[in-house]
PDB file of C-alpha atoms and ligand atoms in Angstrom:
ATOM      1  CA  MET A   1       0.000   0.000   0.000  1.00 53.00           C
ATOM      2  CA  SER A   2       1.378   3.425  -0.958  1.00 58.00           C
ATOM      3  CA  THR A   3       1.997   5.985   1.789  1.00 84.00           C
ATOM      4  CA  ILE A   4      -0.415   8.389   0.070  1.00 91.00           C
ATOM      5  CA  LEU A   5      -3.670   8.611   2.063  1.00 96.00           C
ATOM      6  CA  SER A   6      -2.116   6.510   4.812  1.00 98.00           C
ATOM      7  CA  LEU A   7      -4.172   6.082   7.988  1.00 98.00           C
ATOM      8  CA  GLU A   8      -1.320   4.378   9.860  1.00 98.00           C
ATOM      9  CA  ASN A   9      -1.660   4.728  13.669  1.00 97.00           C
ATOM     10  CA  LYS A  10      -5.110   6.325  13.359  1.00 98.00           C
ATOM     11  CA  ILE A  11      -8.142   5.125  15.293  1.00 98.00           C
ATOM     12  CA  ALA A  12     -11.463   5.194  13.454  1.00 99.00           C
ATOM     13  CA  LEU A  13     -15.072   4.614  14.416  1.00 99.00           C
ATOM     14  CA  VAL A  14     -17.516   3.720  11.638  1.00 99.00           C
ATOM     15  CA  THR A  15     -21.193   3.741  12.598  1.00 99.00           C
ATOM     16  CA  GLY A  16     -23.187   1.087  10.728  1.00 98.00           C
ATOM     17  CA  GLY A  17     -19.955  -0.645   9.752  1.00 98.00           C
ATOM     18  CA  SER A  18     -21.576  -4.060   9.549  1.00 97.00           C
ATOM     19  CA  ARG A  19     -22.955  -3.820   6.007  1.00 98.00           C
ATOM     20  CA  GLY A  20     -22.944  -1.859   2.749  1.00 98.00           C
ATOM     21  CA  ILE A  21     -21.035   1.427   2.553  1.00 98.00           C
ATOM     22  CA  GLY A  22     -19.976   1.347   6.224  1.00 98.00           C
ATOM     23  CA  ARG A  23     -18.467  -2.103   5.773  1.00 98.00           C
ATOM     24  CA  ALA A  24     -16.505  -0.887   2.737  1.00 98.00           C
ATOM     25  CA  ILE A  25     -15.258   2.135   4.715  1.00 99.00           C
ATOM     26  CA  ALA A  26     -14.153  -0.051   7.646  1.00 99.00           C
ATOM     27  CA  LEU A  27     -12.223  -2.356   5.263  1.00 98.00           C
ATOM     28  CA  GLU A  28     -10.661   0.554   3.339  1.00 98.00           C
ATOM     29  CA  PHE A  29      -9.547   2.350   6.527  1.00 98.00           C
ATOM     30  CA  ALA A  30      -8.084  -0.852   7.979  1.00 98.00           C
ATOM     31  CA  ALA A  31      -6.218  -1.559   4.725  1.00 98.00           C
ATOM     32  CA  ARG A  32      -4.698   1.916   5.079  1.00 98.00           C
ATOM     33  CA  GLY A  33      -3.482   1.127   8.604  1.00 98.00           C
ATOM     34  CA  ALA A  34      -6.242   2.400  10.917  1.00 98.00           C
ATOM     35  CA  ALA A  35      -7.585   0.474  13.896  1.00 98.00           C
ATOM     36  CA  VAL A  36     -11.343   0.374  13.332  1.00 99.00           C
ATOM     37  CA  VAL A  37     -14.376   0.069  15.587  1.00 99.00           C
ATOM     38  CA  VAL A  38     -17.168  -1.500  13.558  1.00 99.00           C
ATOM     39  CA  ASN A  39     -20.455  -0.346  15.057  1.00 99.00           C
ATOM     40  CA  TYR A  40     -23.638  -2.268  14.344  1.00 98.00           C
ATOM     41  CA  ASN A  41     -27.205  -2.264  15.576  1.00 98.00           C
ATOM     42  CA  LYS A  42     -29.049  -5.405  14.452  1.00 98.00           C
ATOM     43  CA  SER A  43     -26.425  -7.413  12.509  1.00 98.00           C
ATOM     44  CA  PRO A  44     -23.880  -8.861  14.977  1.00 98.00           C
ATOM     45  CA  GLU A  45     -22.760 -11.653  12.637  1.00 98.00           C
ATOM     46  CA  ALA A  46     -22.118  -9.295   9.730  1.00 98.00           C
ATOM     47  CA  ALA A  47     -20.119  -6.979  12.022  1.00 98.00           C
ATOM     48  CA  GLU A  48     -18.044  -9.880  13.387  1.00 98.00           C
ATOM     49  CA  LYS A  49     -17.299 -10.958   9.796  1.00 98.00           C
ATOM     50  CA  VAL A  50     -15.934  -7.484   8.986  1.00 98.00           C
ATOM     51  CA  VAL A  51     -13.764  -7.615  12.123  1.00 98.00           C
ATOM     52  CA  GLU A  52     -12.508 -11.102  11.205  1.00 98.00           C
ATOM     53  CA  GLN A  53     -11.696 -10.002   7.662  1.00 98.00           C
ATOM     54  CA  ILE A  54      -9.652  -7.054   8.979  1.00 98.00           C
ATOM     55  CA  GLN A  55      -7.851  -9.174  11.573  1.00 98.00           C
ATOM     56  CA  THR A  56      -7.078 -11.939   9.058  1.00 98.00           C
ATOM     57  CA  ALA A  57      -5.421  -9.309   6.858  1.00 98.00           C
ATOM     58  CA  GLY A  58      -3.261  -8.280   9.855  1.00 98.00           C
ATOM     59  CA  GLY A  59      -5.278  -5.220  10.893  1.00 98.00           C
ATOM     60  CA  LYS A  60      -6.892  -4.120  14.168  1.00 98.00           C
ATOM     61  CA  ALA A  61     -10.656  -4.033  14.618  1.00 98.00           C
ATOM     62  CA  ALA A  62     -13.413  -4.565  17.172  1.00 98.00           C
ATOM     63  CA  ALA A  63     -17.207  -4.669  16.883  1.00 98.00           C
ATOM     64  CA  PHE A  64     -19.593  -2.846  19.209  1.00 99.00           C
ATOM     65  CA  GLN A  65     -23.393  -2.891  19.325  1.00 98.00           C
ATOM     66  CA  ALA A  66     -25.067   0.479  19.766  1.00 99.00           C
ATOM     67  CA  ASP A  67     -28.225   2.065  18.400  1.00 99.00           C
ATOM     68  CA  VAL A  68     -26.685   5.420  17.534  1.00 99.00           C
ATOM     69  CA  SER A  69     -30.070   7.162  17.481  1.00 98.00           C
ATOM     70  CA  ASP A  70     -29.898   6.918  21.287  1.00 98.00           C
ATOM     71  CA  PHE A  71     -27.524   9.419  22.916  1.00 98.00           C
ATOM     72  CA  LYS A  72     -26.475   7.184  25.832  1.00 98.00           C
ATOM     73  CA  GLN A  73     -25.658   4.311  23.445  1.00 99.00           C
ATOM     74  CA  ALA A  74     -23.662   6.658  21.181  1.00 98.00           C
ATOM     75  CA  GLU A  75     -21.717   7.839  24.235  1.00 98.00           C
ATOM     76  CA  ALA A  76     -21.021   4.216  25.206  1.00 98.00           C
ATOM     77  CA  LEU A  77     -19.801   3.530  21.647  1.00 98.00           C
ATOM     78  CA  VAL A  78     -17.303   6.409  21.771  1.00 98.00           C
ATOM     79  CA  LYS A  79     -16.174   5.321  25.256  1.00 98.00           C
ATOM     80  CA  PHE A  80     -15.669   1.766  23.954  1.00 98.00           C
ATOM     81  CA  THR A  81     -13.451   3.130  21.148  1.00 98.00           C
ATOM     82  CA  LEU A  82     -11.349   5.158  23.586  1.00 98.00           C
ATOM     83  CA  ASP A  83     -10.981   2.167  25.944  1.00 98.00           C
ATOM     84  CA  ALA A  84     -10.304  -0.412  23.210  1.00 98.00           C
ATOM     85  CA  PHE A  85      -7.739   1.491  21.166  1.00 98.00           C
ATOM     86  CA  GLY A  86      -6.728   4.472  23.322  1.00 98.00           C
ATOM     87  CA  GLY A  87      -8.147   7.303  21.206  1.00 98.00           C
ATOM     88  CA  LEU A  88     -10.456   8.426  18.421  1.00 98.00           C
ATOM     89  CA  ASP A  89      -9.061  10.247  15.385  1.00 98.00           C
ATOM     90  CA  ILE A  90     -11.757   9.654  12.763  1.00 99.00           C
ATOM     91  CA  LEU A  91     -15.528   9.407  13.192  1.00 99.00           C
ATOM     92  CA  VAL A  92     -17.592   8.304  10.204  1.00 99.00           C
ATOM     93  CA  ASN A  93     -21.308   8.906  10.712  1.00 99.00           C
ATOM     94  CA  ASN A  94     -22.577   6.353   8.216  1.00 98.00           C
ATOM     95  CA  ALA A  95     -25.498   4.543   9.931  1.00 98.00           C
ATOM     96  CA  GLY A  96     -28.759   5.176   8.147  1.00 98.00           C
ATOM     97  CA  ILE A  97     -32.180   3.819   7.231  1.00 97.00           C
ATOM     98  CA  THR A  98     -35.011   4.555   4.821  1.00 97.00           C
ATOM     99  CA  ARG A  99     -38.797   4.383   5.410  1.00 97.00           C
ATOM    100  CA  ASP A 100     -40.070   5.650   2.043  1.00 95.00           C
ATOM    101  CA  GLN A 101     -43.667   6.793   1.638  1.00 96.00           C
ATOM    102  CA  LEU A 102     -45.618   9.684   0.140  1.00 97.00           C
ATOM    103  CA  ILE A 103     -46.230  12.298   2.842  1.00 98.00           C
ATOM    104  CA  MET A 104     -50.019  11.742   2.762  1.00 98.00           C
ATOM    105  CA  LEU A 105     -49.429   8.118   3.793  1.00 98.00           C
ATOM    106  CA  MET A 106     -46.294   8.471   5.919  1.00 98.00           C
ATOM    107  CA  PRO A 107     -46.842   7.455   9.546  1.00 98.00           C
ATOM    108  CA  GLU A 108     -45.427   9.899  12.073  1.00 98.00           C
ATOM    109  CA  ALA A 109     -43.383   7.008  13.468  1.00 98.00           C
ATOM    110  CA  ASP A 110     -41.557   6.636  10.131  1.00 98.00           C
ATOM    111  CA  TRP A 111     -40.686  10.324  10.104  1.00 98.00           C
ATOM    112  CA  ASP A 112     -39.291  10.052  13.638  1.00 98.00           C
ATOM    113  CA  ALA A 113     -37.409   6.800  12.969  1.00 98.00           C
ATOM    114  CA  VAL A 114     -35.571   8.198   9.945  1.00 98.00           C
ATOM    115  CA  ILE A 115     -34.754  11.570  11.520  1.00 99.00           C
ATOM    116  CA  ASN A 116     -33.482   9.833  14.662  1.00 99.00           C
ATOM    117  CA  ALA A 117     -31.414   7.149  12.907  1.00 98.00           C
ATOM    118  CA  ASN A 118     -29.930   9.449  10.253  1.00 98.00           C
ATOM    119  CA  LEU A 119     -29.709  12.913  11.831  1.00 99.00           C
ATOM    120  CA  LYS A 120     -29.969  12.701  15.616  1.00 99.00           C
ATOM    121  CA  SER A 121     -27.353   9.923  15.449  1.00 99.00           C
ATOM    122  CA  VAL A 122     -24.930  12.381  13.827  1.00 99.00           C
ATOM    123  CA  PHE A 123     -25.466  14.845  16.696  1.00 99.00           C
ATOM    124  CA  ASN A 124     -25.127  12.036  19.256  1.00 99.00           C
ATOM    125  CA  CYS A 125     -21.871  10.552  17.961  1.00 99.00           C
ATOM    126  CA  SER A 126     -20.298  13.882  17.009  1.00 99.00           C
ATOM    127  CA  LYS A 127     -21.030  15.405  20.437  1.00 98.00           C
ATOM    128  CA  ALA A 128     -19.436  12.449  22.198  1.00 98.00           C
ATOM    129  CA  ALA A 129     -16.426  12.356  19.831  1.00 98.00           C
ATOM    130  CA  VAL A 130     -15.777  16.115  19.696  1.00 98.00           C
ATOM    131  CA  LYS A 131     -15.262  16.205  23.469  1.00 97.00           C
ATOM    132  CA  HIS A 132     -12.212  13.983  22.980  1.00 97.00           C
ATOM    133  CA  MET A 133     -11.046  15.580  19.702  1.00 98.00           C
ATOM    134  CA  MET A 134     -11.152  19.125  21.187  1.00 98.00           C
ATOM    135  CA  LYS A 135      -8.735  18.054  23.936  1.00 97.00           C
ATOM    136  CA  LYS A 136      -6.460  16.421  21.377  1.00 97.00           C
ATOM    137  CA  ARG A 137      -6.721  19.420  19.041  1.00 98.00           C
ATOM    138  CA  ALA A 138      -7.131  17.085  16.075  1.00 98.00           C
ATOM    139  CA  GLY A 139      -9.854  15.042  14.445  1.00 98.00           C
ATOM    140  CA  ARG A 140     -11.843  14.141  11.388  1.00 98.00           C
ATOM    141  CA  ILE A 141     -15.617  13.798  11.179  1.00 99.00           C
ATOM    142  CA  ILE A 142     -17.112  12.455   7.953  1.00 99.00           C
ATOM    143  CA  ASN A 143     -20.864  12.346   7.447  1.00 99.00           C
ATOM    144  CA  ILE A 144     -22.395  10.059   4.836  1.00 99.00           C
ATOM    145  CA  ALA A 145     -25.246  12.184   3.488  1.00 99.00           C
ATOM    146  CA  SER A 146     -26.988  11.640   0.121  1.00 98.00           C
ATOM    147  CA  VAL A 147     -27.956  13.331  -3.137  1.00 97.00           C
ATOM    148  CA  ALA A 148     -31.480  13.159  -1.659  1.00 97.00           C
ATOM    149  CA  GLY A 149     -30.384  15.847   0.811  1.00 98.00           C
ATOM    150  CA  GLN A 150     -29.302  18.090  -2.059  1.00 98.00           C
ATOM    151  CA  MET A 151     -31.967  17.487  -4.719  1.00 96.00           C
ATOM    152  CA  GLY A 152     -34.917  15.994  -2.774  1.00 96.00           C
ATOM    153  CA  ASN A 153     -36.640  12.783  -3.748  1.00 92.00           C
ATOM    154  CA  PRO A 154     -40.412  12.119  -3.992  1.00 93.00           C
ATOM    155  CA  GLY A 155     -41.474   9.574  -1.378  1.00 94.00           C
ATOM    156  CA  GLN A 156     -38.487  10.500   0.774  1.00 96.00           C
ATOM    157  CA  THR A 157     -39.427  13.680   2.669  1.00 98.00           C
ATOM    158  CA  ASN A 158     -38.140  12.080   5.879  1.00 98.00           C
ATOM    159  CA  TYR A 159     -34.912  10.749   4.347  1.00 98.00           C
ATOM    160  CA  SER A 160     -34.209  13.897   2.291  1.00 98.00           C
ATOM    161  CA  ALA A 161     -34.783  16.118   5.344  1.00 98.00           C
ATOM    162  CA  SER A 162     -32.432  13.963   7.431  1.00 99.00           C
ATOM    163  CA  LYS A 163     -29.716  14.126   4.753  1.00 98.00           C
ATOM    164  CA  GLY A 164     -30.188  17.866   4.120  1.00 98.00           C
ATOM    165  CA  GLY A 165     -29.943  18.269   7.893  1.00 99.00           C
ATOM    166  CA  GLN A 166     -26.669  16.323   7.912  1.00 99.00           C
ATOM    167  CA  ILE A 167     -25.246  18.687   5.288  1.00 99.00           C
ATOM    168  CA  ALA A 168     -26.217  21.802   7.280  1.00 99.00           C
ATOM    169  CA  PHE A 169     -24.893  20.159  10.455  1.00 99.00           C
ATOM    170  CA  THR A 170     -21.591  19.453   8.670  1.00 99.00           C
ATOM    171  CA  LYS A 171     -21.129  23.115   7.764  1.00 99.00           C
ATOM    172  CA  ALA A 172     -22.122  24.451  11.195  1.00 99.00           C
ATOM    173  CA  LEU A 173     -19.892  22.031  13.104  1.00 99.00           C
ATOM    174  CA  ALA A 174     -16.997  22.608  10.673  1.00 99.00           C
ATOM    175  CA  ARG A 175     -17.072  26.328  11.590  1.00 98.00           C
ATOM    176  CA  GLU A 176     -17.436  25.545  15.293  1.00 98.00           C
ATOM    177  CA  VAL A 177     -14.435  23.223  15.665  1.00 98.00           C
ATOM    178  CA  ALA A 178     -12.031  24.448  12.963  1.00 98.00           C
ATOM    179  CA  ALA A 179      -9.920  26.383  15.473  1.00 98.00           C
ATOM    180  CA  ARG A 180      -9.158  23.064  17.185  1.00 98.00           C
ATOM    181  CA  ASN A 181      -7.895  21.503  13.960  1.00 98.00           C
ATOM    182  CA  ILE A 182     -10.933  19.254  13.553  1.00 98.00           C
ATOM    183  CA  THR A 183     -12.346  18.956  10.039  1.00 99.00           C
ATOM    184  CA  VAL A 184     -15.949  18.043   9.292  1.00 99.00           C
ATOM    185  CA  ASN A 185     -16.981  17.027   5.783  1.00 99.00           C
ATOM    186  CA  ALA A 186     -19.806  15.173   4.091  1.00 99.00           C
ATOM    187  CA  ILE A 187     -20.059  12.747   1.207  1.00 99.00           C
ATOM    188  CA  ALA A 188     -23.245  12.709  -0.853  1.00 98.00           C
ATOM    189  CA  PRO A 189     -23.506   9.332  -2.578  1.00 98.00           C
ATOM    190  CA  GLY A 190     -25.956   8.731  -5.411  1.00 97.00           C
ATOM    191  CA  PHE A 191     -27.307   5.215  -5.987  1.00 96.00           C
ATOM    192  CA  VAL A 192     -24.867   2.747  -4.453  1.00 97.00           C
ATOM    193  CA  ASP A 193     -25.192  -1.004  -4.739  1.00 96.00           C
ATOM    194  CA  THR A 194     -26.177  -2.010  -1.165  1.00 96.00           C
ATOM    195  CA  GLU A 195     -29.184  -3.567   0.565  1.00 93.00           C
ATOM    196  CA  ILE A 196     -30.728  -0.119   1.183  1.00 89.00           C
ATOM    197  CA  LEU A 197     -31.666  -0.033  -2.527  1.00 87.00           C
ATOM    198  CA  ASN A 198     -33.695  -3.263  -2.101  1.00 83.00           C
ATOM    199  CA  ALA A 199     -36.466  -1.156  -0.558  1.00 81.00           C
ATOM    200  CA  MET A 200     -36.851   0.642  -3.906  1.00 82.00           C
ATOM    201  CA  PRO A 201     -39.206  -0.839  -6.540  1.00 84.00           C
ATOM    202  CA  PRO A 202     -36.998  -2.100  -9.456  1.00 88.00           C
ATOM    203  CA  GLU A 203     -38.834   0.084 -12.001  1.00 89.00           C
ATOM    204  CA  THR A 204     -38.247   3.213  -9.849  1.00 84.00           C
ATOM    205  CA  LEU A 205     -34.555   2.337  -9.587  1.00 87.00           C
ATOM    206  CA  GLU A 206     -34.313   1.744 -13.335  1.00 90.00           C
ATOM    207  CA  ALA A 207     -35.931   5.132 -14.038  1.00 88.00           C
ATOM    208  CA  ALA A 208     -33.680   6.809 -11.469  1.00 87.00           C
ATOM    209  CA  LEU A 209     -30.521   5.349 -13.014  1.00 92.00           C
ATOM    210  CA  LYS A 210     -31.435   7.130 -16.264  1.00 93.00           C
ATOM    211  CA  LEU A 211     -30.679  10.376 -14.362  1.00 91.00           C
ATOM    212  CA  VAL A 212     -27.085   9.280 -13.695  1.00 97.00           C
ATOM    213  CA  PRO A 213     -24.742  10.680 -16.349  1.00 97.00           C
ATOM    214  CA  LEU A 214     -22.249   7.841 -15.762  1.00 97.00           C
ATOM    215  CA  GLY A 215     -25.147   5.426 -16.317  1.00 95.00           C
ATOM    216  CA  ARG A 216     -24.622   2.958 -13.470  1.00 96.00           C
ATOM    217  CA  LYS A 217     -24.890   2.419  -9.726  1.00 96.00           C
ATOM    218  CA  GLY A 218     -21.868   3.258  -7.579  1.00 98.00           C
ATOM    219  CA  ARG A 219     -19.879   0.623  -5.692  1.00 98.00           C
ATOM    220  CA  PRO A 220     -19.510   0.878  -1.882  1.00 98.00           C
ATOM    221  CA  GLU A 221     -15.712   0.932  -2.390  1.00 98.00           C
ATOM    222  CA  GLU A 222     -16.052   4.150  -4.413  1.00 98.00           C
ATOM    223  CA  ILE A 223     -17.633   5.887  -1.406  1.00 98.00           C
ATOM    224  CA  ALA A 224     -15.033   4.342   0.917  1.00 98.00           C
ATOM    225  CA  PHE A 225     -12.167   5.817  -1.088  1.00 98.00           C
ATOM    226  CA  ALA A 226     -13.680   9.325  -0.801  1.00 98.00           C
ATOM    227  CA  ALA A 227     -13.993   8.787   2.971  1.00 99.00           C
ATOM    228  CA  ALA A 228     -10.323   7.717   3.153  1.00 98.00           C
ATOM    229  CA  PHE A 229      -9.414  10.944   1.380  1.00 98.00           C
ATOM    230  CA  PHE A 230     -11.299  13.132   3.888  1.00 98.00           C
ATOM    231  CA  ALA A 231      -9.757  11.107   6.743  1.00 98.00           C
ATOM    232  CA  SER A 232      -6.196  11.531   5.468  1.00 98.00           C
ATOM    233  CA  GLU A 233      -3.523  14.102   6.310  1.00 97.00           C
ATOM    234  CA  GLU A 234      -3.649  15.162   2.654  1.00 98.00           C
ATOM    235  CA  ALA A 235      -7.158  16.587   3.243  1.00 98.00           C
ATOM    236  CA  ALA A 236      -6.079  18.680   6.259  1.00 98.00           C
ATOM    237  CA  TYR A 237      -7.090  21.992   4.605  1.00 98.00           C
ATOM    238  CA  ILE A 238     -10.571  20.855   3.547  1.00 98.00           C
ATOM    239  CA  THR A 239     -13.526  21.409   5.874  1.00 99.00           C
ATOM    240  CA  GLY A 240     -17.269  22.037   5.629  1.00 99.00           C
ATOM    241  CA  GLN A 241     -17.423  20.503   2.160  1.00 98.00           C
ATOM    242  CA  VAL A 242     -19.872  18.116   0.514  1.00 98.00           C
ATOM    243  CA  LEU A 243     -18.338  15.759  -2.019  1.00 98.00           C
ATOM    244  CA  GLY A 244     -20.796  14.193  -4.461  1.00 98.00           C
ATOM    245  CA  VAL A 245     -19.887  10.604  -5.333  1.00 98.00           C
ATOM    246  CA  ASP A 246     -22.914  10.082  -7.502  1.00 98.00           C
ATOM    247  CA  GLY A 247     -21.961   9.415 -11.123  1.00 98.00           C
ATOM    248  CA  GLY A 248     -22.653  13.079 -11.876  1.00 98.00           C
ATOM    249  CA  MET A 249     -26.261  12.997 -10.680  1.00 96.00           C
ATOM    250  CA  ALA A 250     -26.371  16.207  -8.614  1.00 96.00           C
ATOM    251  CA  MET A 251     -23.600  18.526  -9.982  1.00 93.00           C
ATOM    252  CA  MET A 252     -24.298  21.203  -7.312  1.00 85.00           C
TER     253      MET A 252
HETATM  254  P1  LIG B 301     -27.302  -0.579   4.393  1.00 82.18           P
HETATM  255  O1  LIG B 301     -26.596  -1.532   3.510  1.00 82.18           O
HETATM  256  O2  LIG B 301     -28.753  -0.753   4.667  1.00 82.18           O
HETATM  257  O3  LIG B 301     -26.510  -0.507   5.796  1.00 82.18           O
HETATM  258  C1  LIG B 301     -26.959   0.349   6.801  1.00 82.18           C
HETATM  259  C2  LIG B 301     -26.021   0.248   7.971  1.00 82.18           C
HETATM  260  O4  LIG B 301     -26.468   1.172   8.983  1.00 82.18           O
HETATM  261  C3  LIG B 301     -26.008  -1.122   8.616  1.00 82.18           C
HETATM  262  O5  LIG B 301     -24.683  -1.442   8.983  1.00 82.18           O
HETATM  263  C4  LIG B 301     -26.889  -0.950   9.842  1.00 82.18           C
HETATM  264  O6  LIG B 301     -26.490  -1.781  10.926  1.00 82.18           O
HETATM  265  C5  LIG B 301     -26.573   0.482  10.215  1.00 82.18           C
HETATM  266  N1  LIG B 301     -27.603   1.102  11.043  1.00 82.18           N
HETATM  267  C6  LIG B 301     -28.868   1.475  10.698  1.00 82.18           C
HETATM  268  N2  LIG B 301     -29.493   2.027  11.753  1.00 82.18           N
HETATM  269  C7  LIG B 301     -28.603   2.036  12.783  1.00 82.18           C
HETATM  270  C8  LIG B 301     -28.647   2.493  14.123  1.00 82.18           C
HETATM  271  N3  LIG B 301     -29.747   3.069  14.643  1.00 82.18           N
HETATM  272  N4  LIG B 301     -27.542   2.335  14.906  1.00 82.18           N
HETATM  273  C9  LIG B 301     -26.414   1.758  14.409  1.00 82.18           C
HETATM  274  N5  LIG B 301     -26.322   1.305  13.133  1.00 82.18           N
HETATM  275  C10 LIG B 301     -27.402   1.443  12.338  1.00 82.18           C
HETATM  276  O7  LIG B 301     -27.165   0.919   3.836  1.00 82.18           O
HETATM  277  P2  LIG B 301     -26.014   1.621   2.981  1.00 82.18           P
HETATM  278  O8  LIG B 301     -26.500   1.746   1.601  1.00 82.18           O
HETATM  279  O9  LIG B 301     -24.705   1.013   3.264  1.00 82.18           O
HETATM  280  O10 LIG B 301     -26.076   3.083   3.628  1.00 82.18           O
HETATM  281  C11 LIG B 301     -25.067   3.619   4.457  1.00 82.18           C
HETATM  282  C12 LIG B 301     -25.251   5.125   4.516  1.00 82.18           C
HETATM  283  O11 LIG B 301     -25.120   5.655   3.184  1.00 82.18           O
HETATM  284  C13 LIG B 301     -26.624   5.568   5.007  1.00 82.18           C
HETATM  285  O12 LIG B 301     -26.499   6.712   5.814  1.00 82.18           O
HETATM  286  C14 LIG B 301     -27.369   5.895   3.732  1.00 82.18           C
HETATM  287  O13 LIG B 301     -28.380   6.821   3.934  1.00 82.18           O
HETATM  288  C15 LIG B 301     -26.238   6.457   2.886  1.00 82.18           C
HETATM  289  N6  LIG B 301     -26.514   6.422   1.449  1.00 82.18           N
HETATM  290  C16 LIG B 301     -26.691   5.247   0.791  1.00 82.18           C
HETATM  291  C17 LIG B 301     -26.953   5.269  -0.573  1.00 82.18           C
HETATM  292  C18 LIG B 301     -27.154   4.017  -1.373  1.00 82.18           C
HETATM  293  O14 LIG B 301     -27.592   4.123  -2.539  1.00 82.18           O
HETATM  294  N7  LIG B 301     -26.826   2.845  -0.886  1.00 82.18           N
HETATM  295  C19 LIG B 301     -27.060   6.500  -1.237  1.00 82.18           C
HETATM  296  C20 LIG B 301     -26.871   7.669  -0.525  1.00 82.18           C
HETATM  297  C21 LIG B 301     -26.589   7.621   0.819  1.00 82.18           C
HETATM  298  P3  LIG B 301     -27.283  -3.129  11.346  1.00 82.18           P
HETATM  299  O15 LIG B 301     -27.515  -3.933  10.109  1.00 82.18           O
HETATM  300  O16 LIG B 301     -26.317  -3.776  12.309  1.00 82.18           O
HETATM  301  O17 LIG B 301     -28.553  -2.713  12.021  1.00 82.18           O
END
């Protein structure tokens, strides 16, 4: 592995690292030398597999169950990271869910579930992590947002609002903690080949892919590489930014 974008001796926490994009980020960071905490909520076996894969390749990793929409559990997750590896350099707020429905039919519970899992979780984990990063005067926070938060998506008022909220949160926190050498950036993926897309009717997905100039879904590894860039020393002068990794879909 080249020394460019090295994460050697860094300690990373990836929320929702058990599957999909989070899994790819955990593997990419570990391959670049970081010790990684793989957070999961409902998929212990998948999380353990990610940990095993990292350890088999000679890396350091540990899994930890926490529902990051709950502040106390997010705090426990950050504490676990500090205890297990002795620090926290990089937080990736990746955990997320969808509960798609037209607003007329959307139950209030589905609004709350999505806002809590996707947006409140970012507040919860960032608040707990920033406390440590401020003392260390260094840190990286990377939020996995979505093109839905930039462009909006019919049937996704809850999801789009949560992702738009993440983007605004990214900018506000970036200004707040910049003096302490902590950067906060967001990635806005387009359609990426993970289980989250299974909730979408195939014909809707097919129609949506027609809006992607590069004409295909993204791969989780393509998002993971962008996250490694934001996490690296090379990105030290970049903060408050939103990087679209979307095949050209949004072009903000
Ligand atoms: P995915 O395959 O469904 O994986 C979601 C991950 O989030 C799982 O590891 C899941 O863990 C975890 N998770 C969900 N709720 C959680 C909670 N309350 N606490 C802790 N972990 C939780 O989805 P994905 O496609 O990889 O999505 C990852 C992120 O990328 C999400 O924020 C999503 O909005 C964003 N994104 C995805 C796409 C796409 O096309 N795939 C596009 C734009 C943005 P468990 O299984 O252990 O519960």
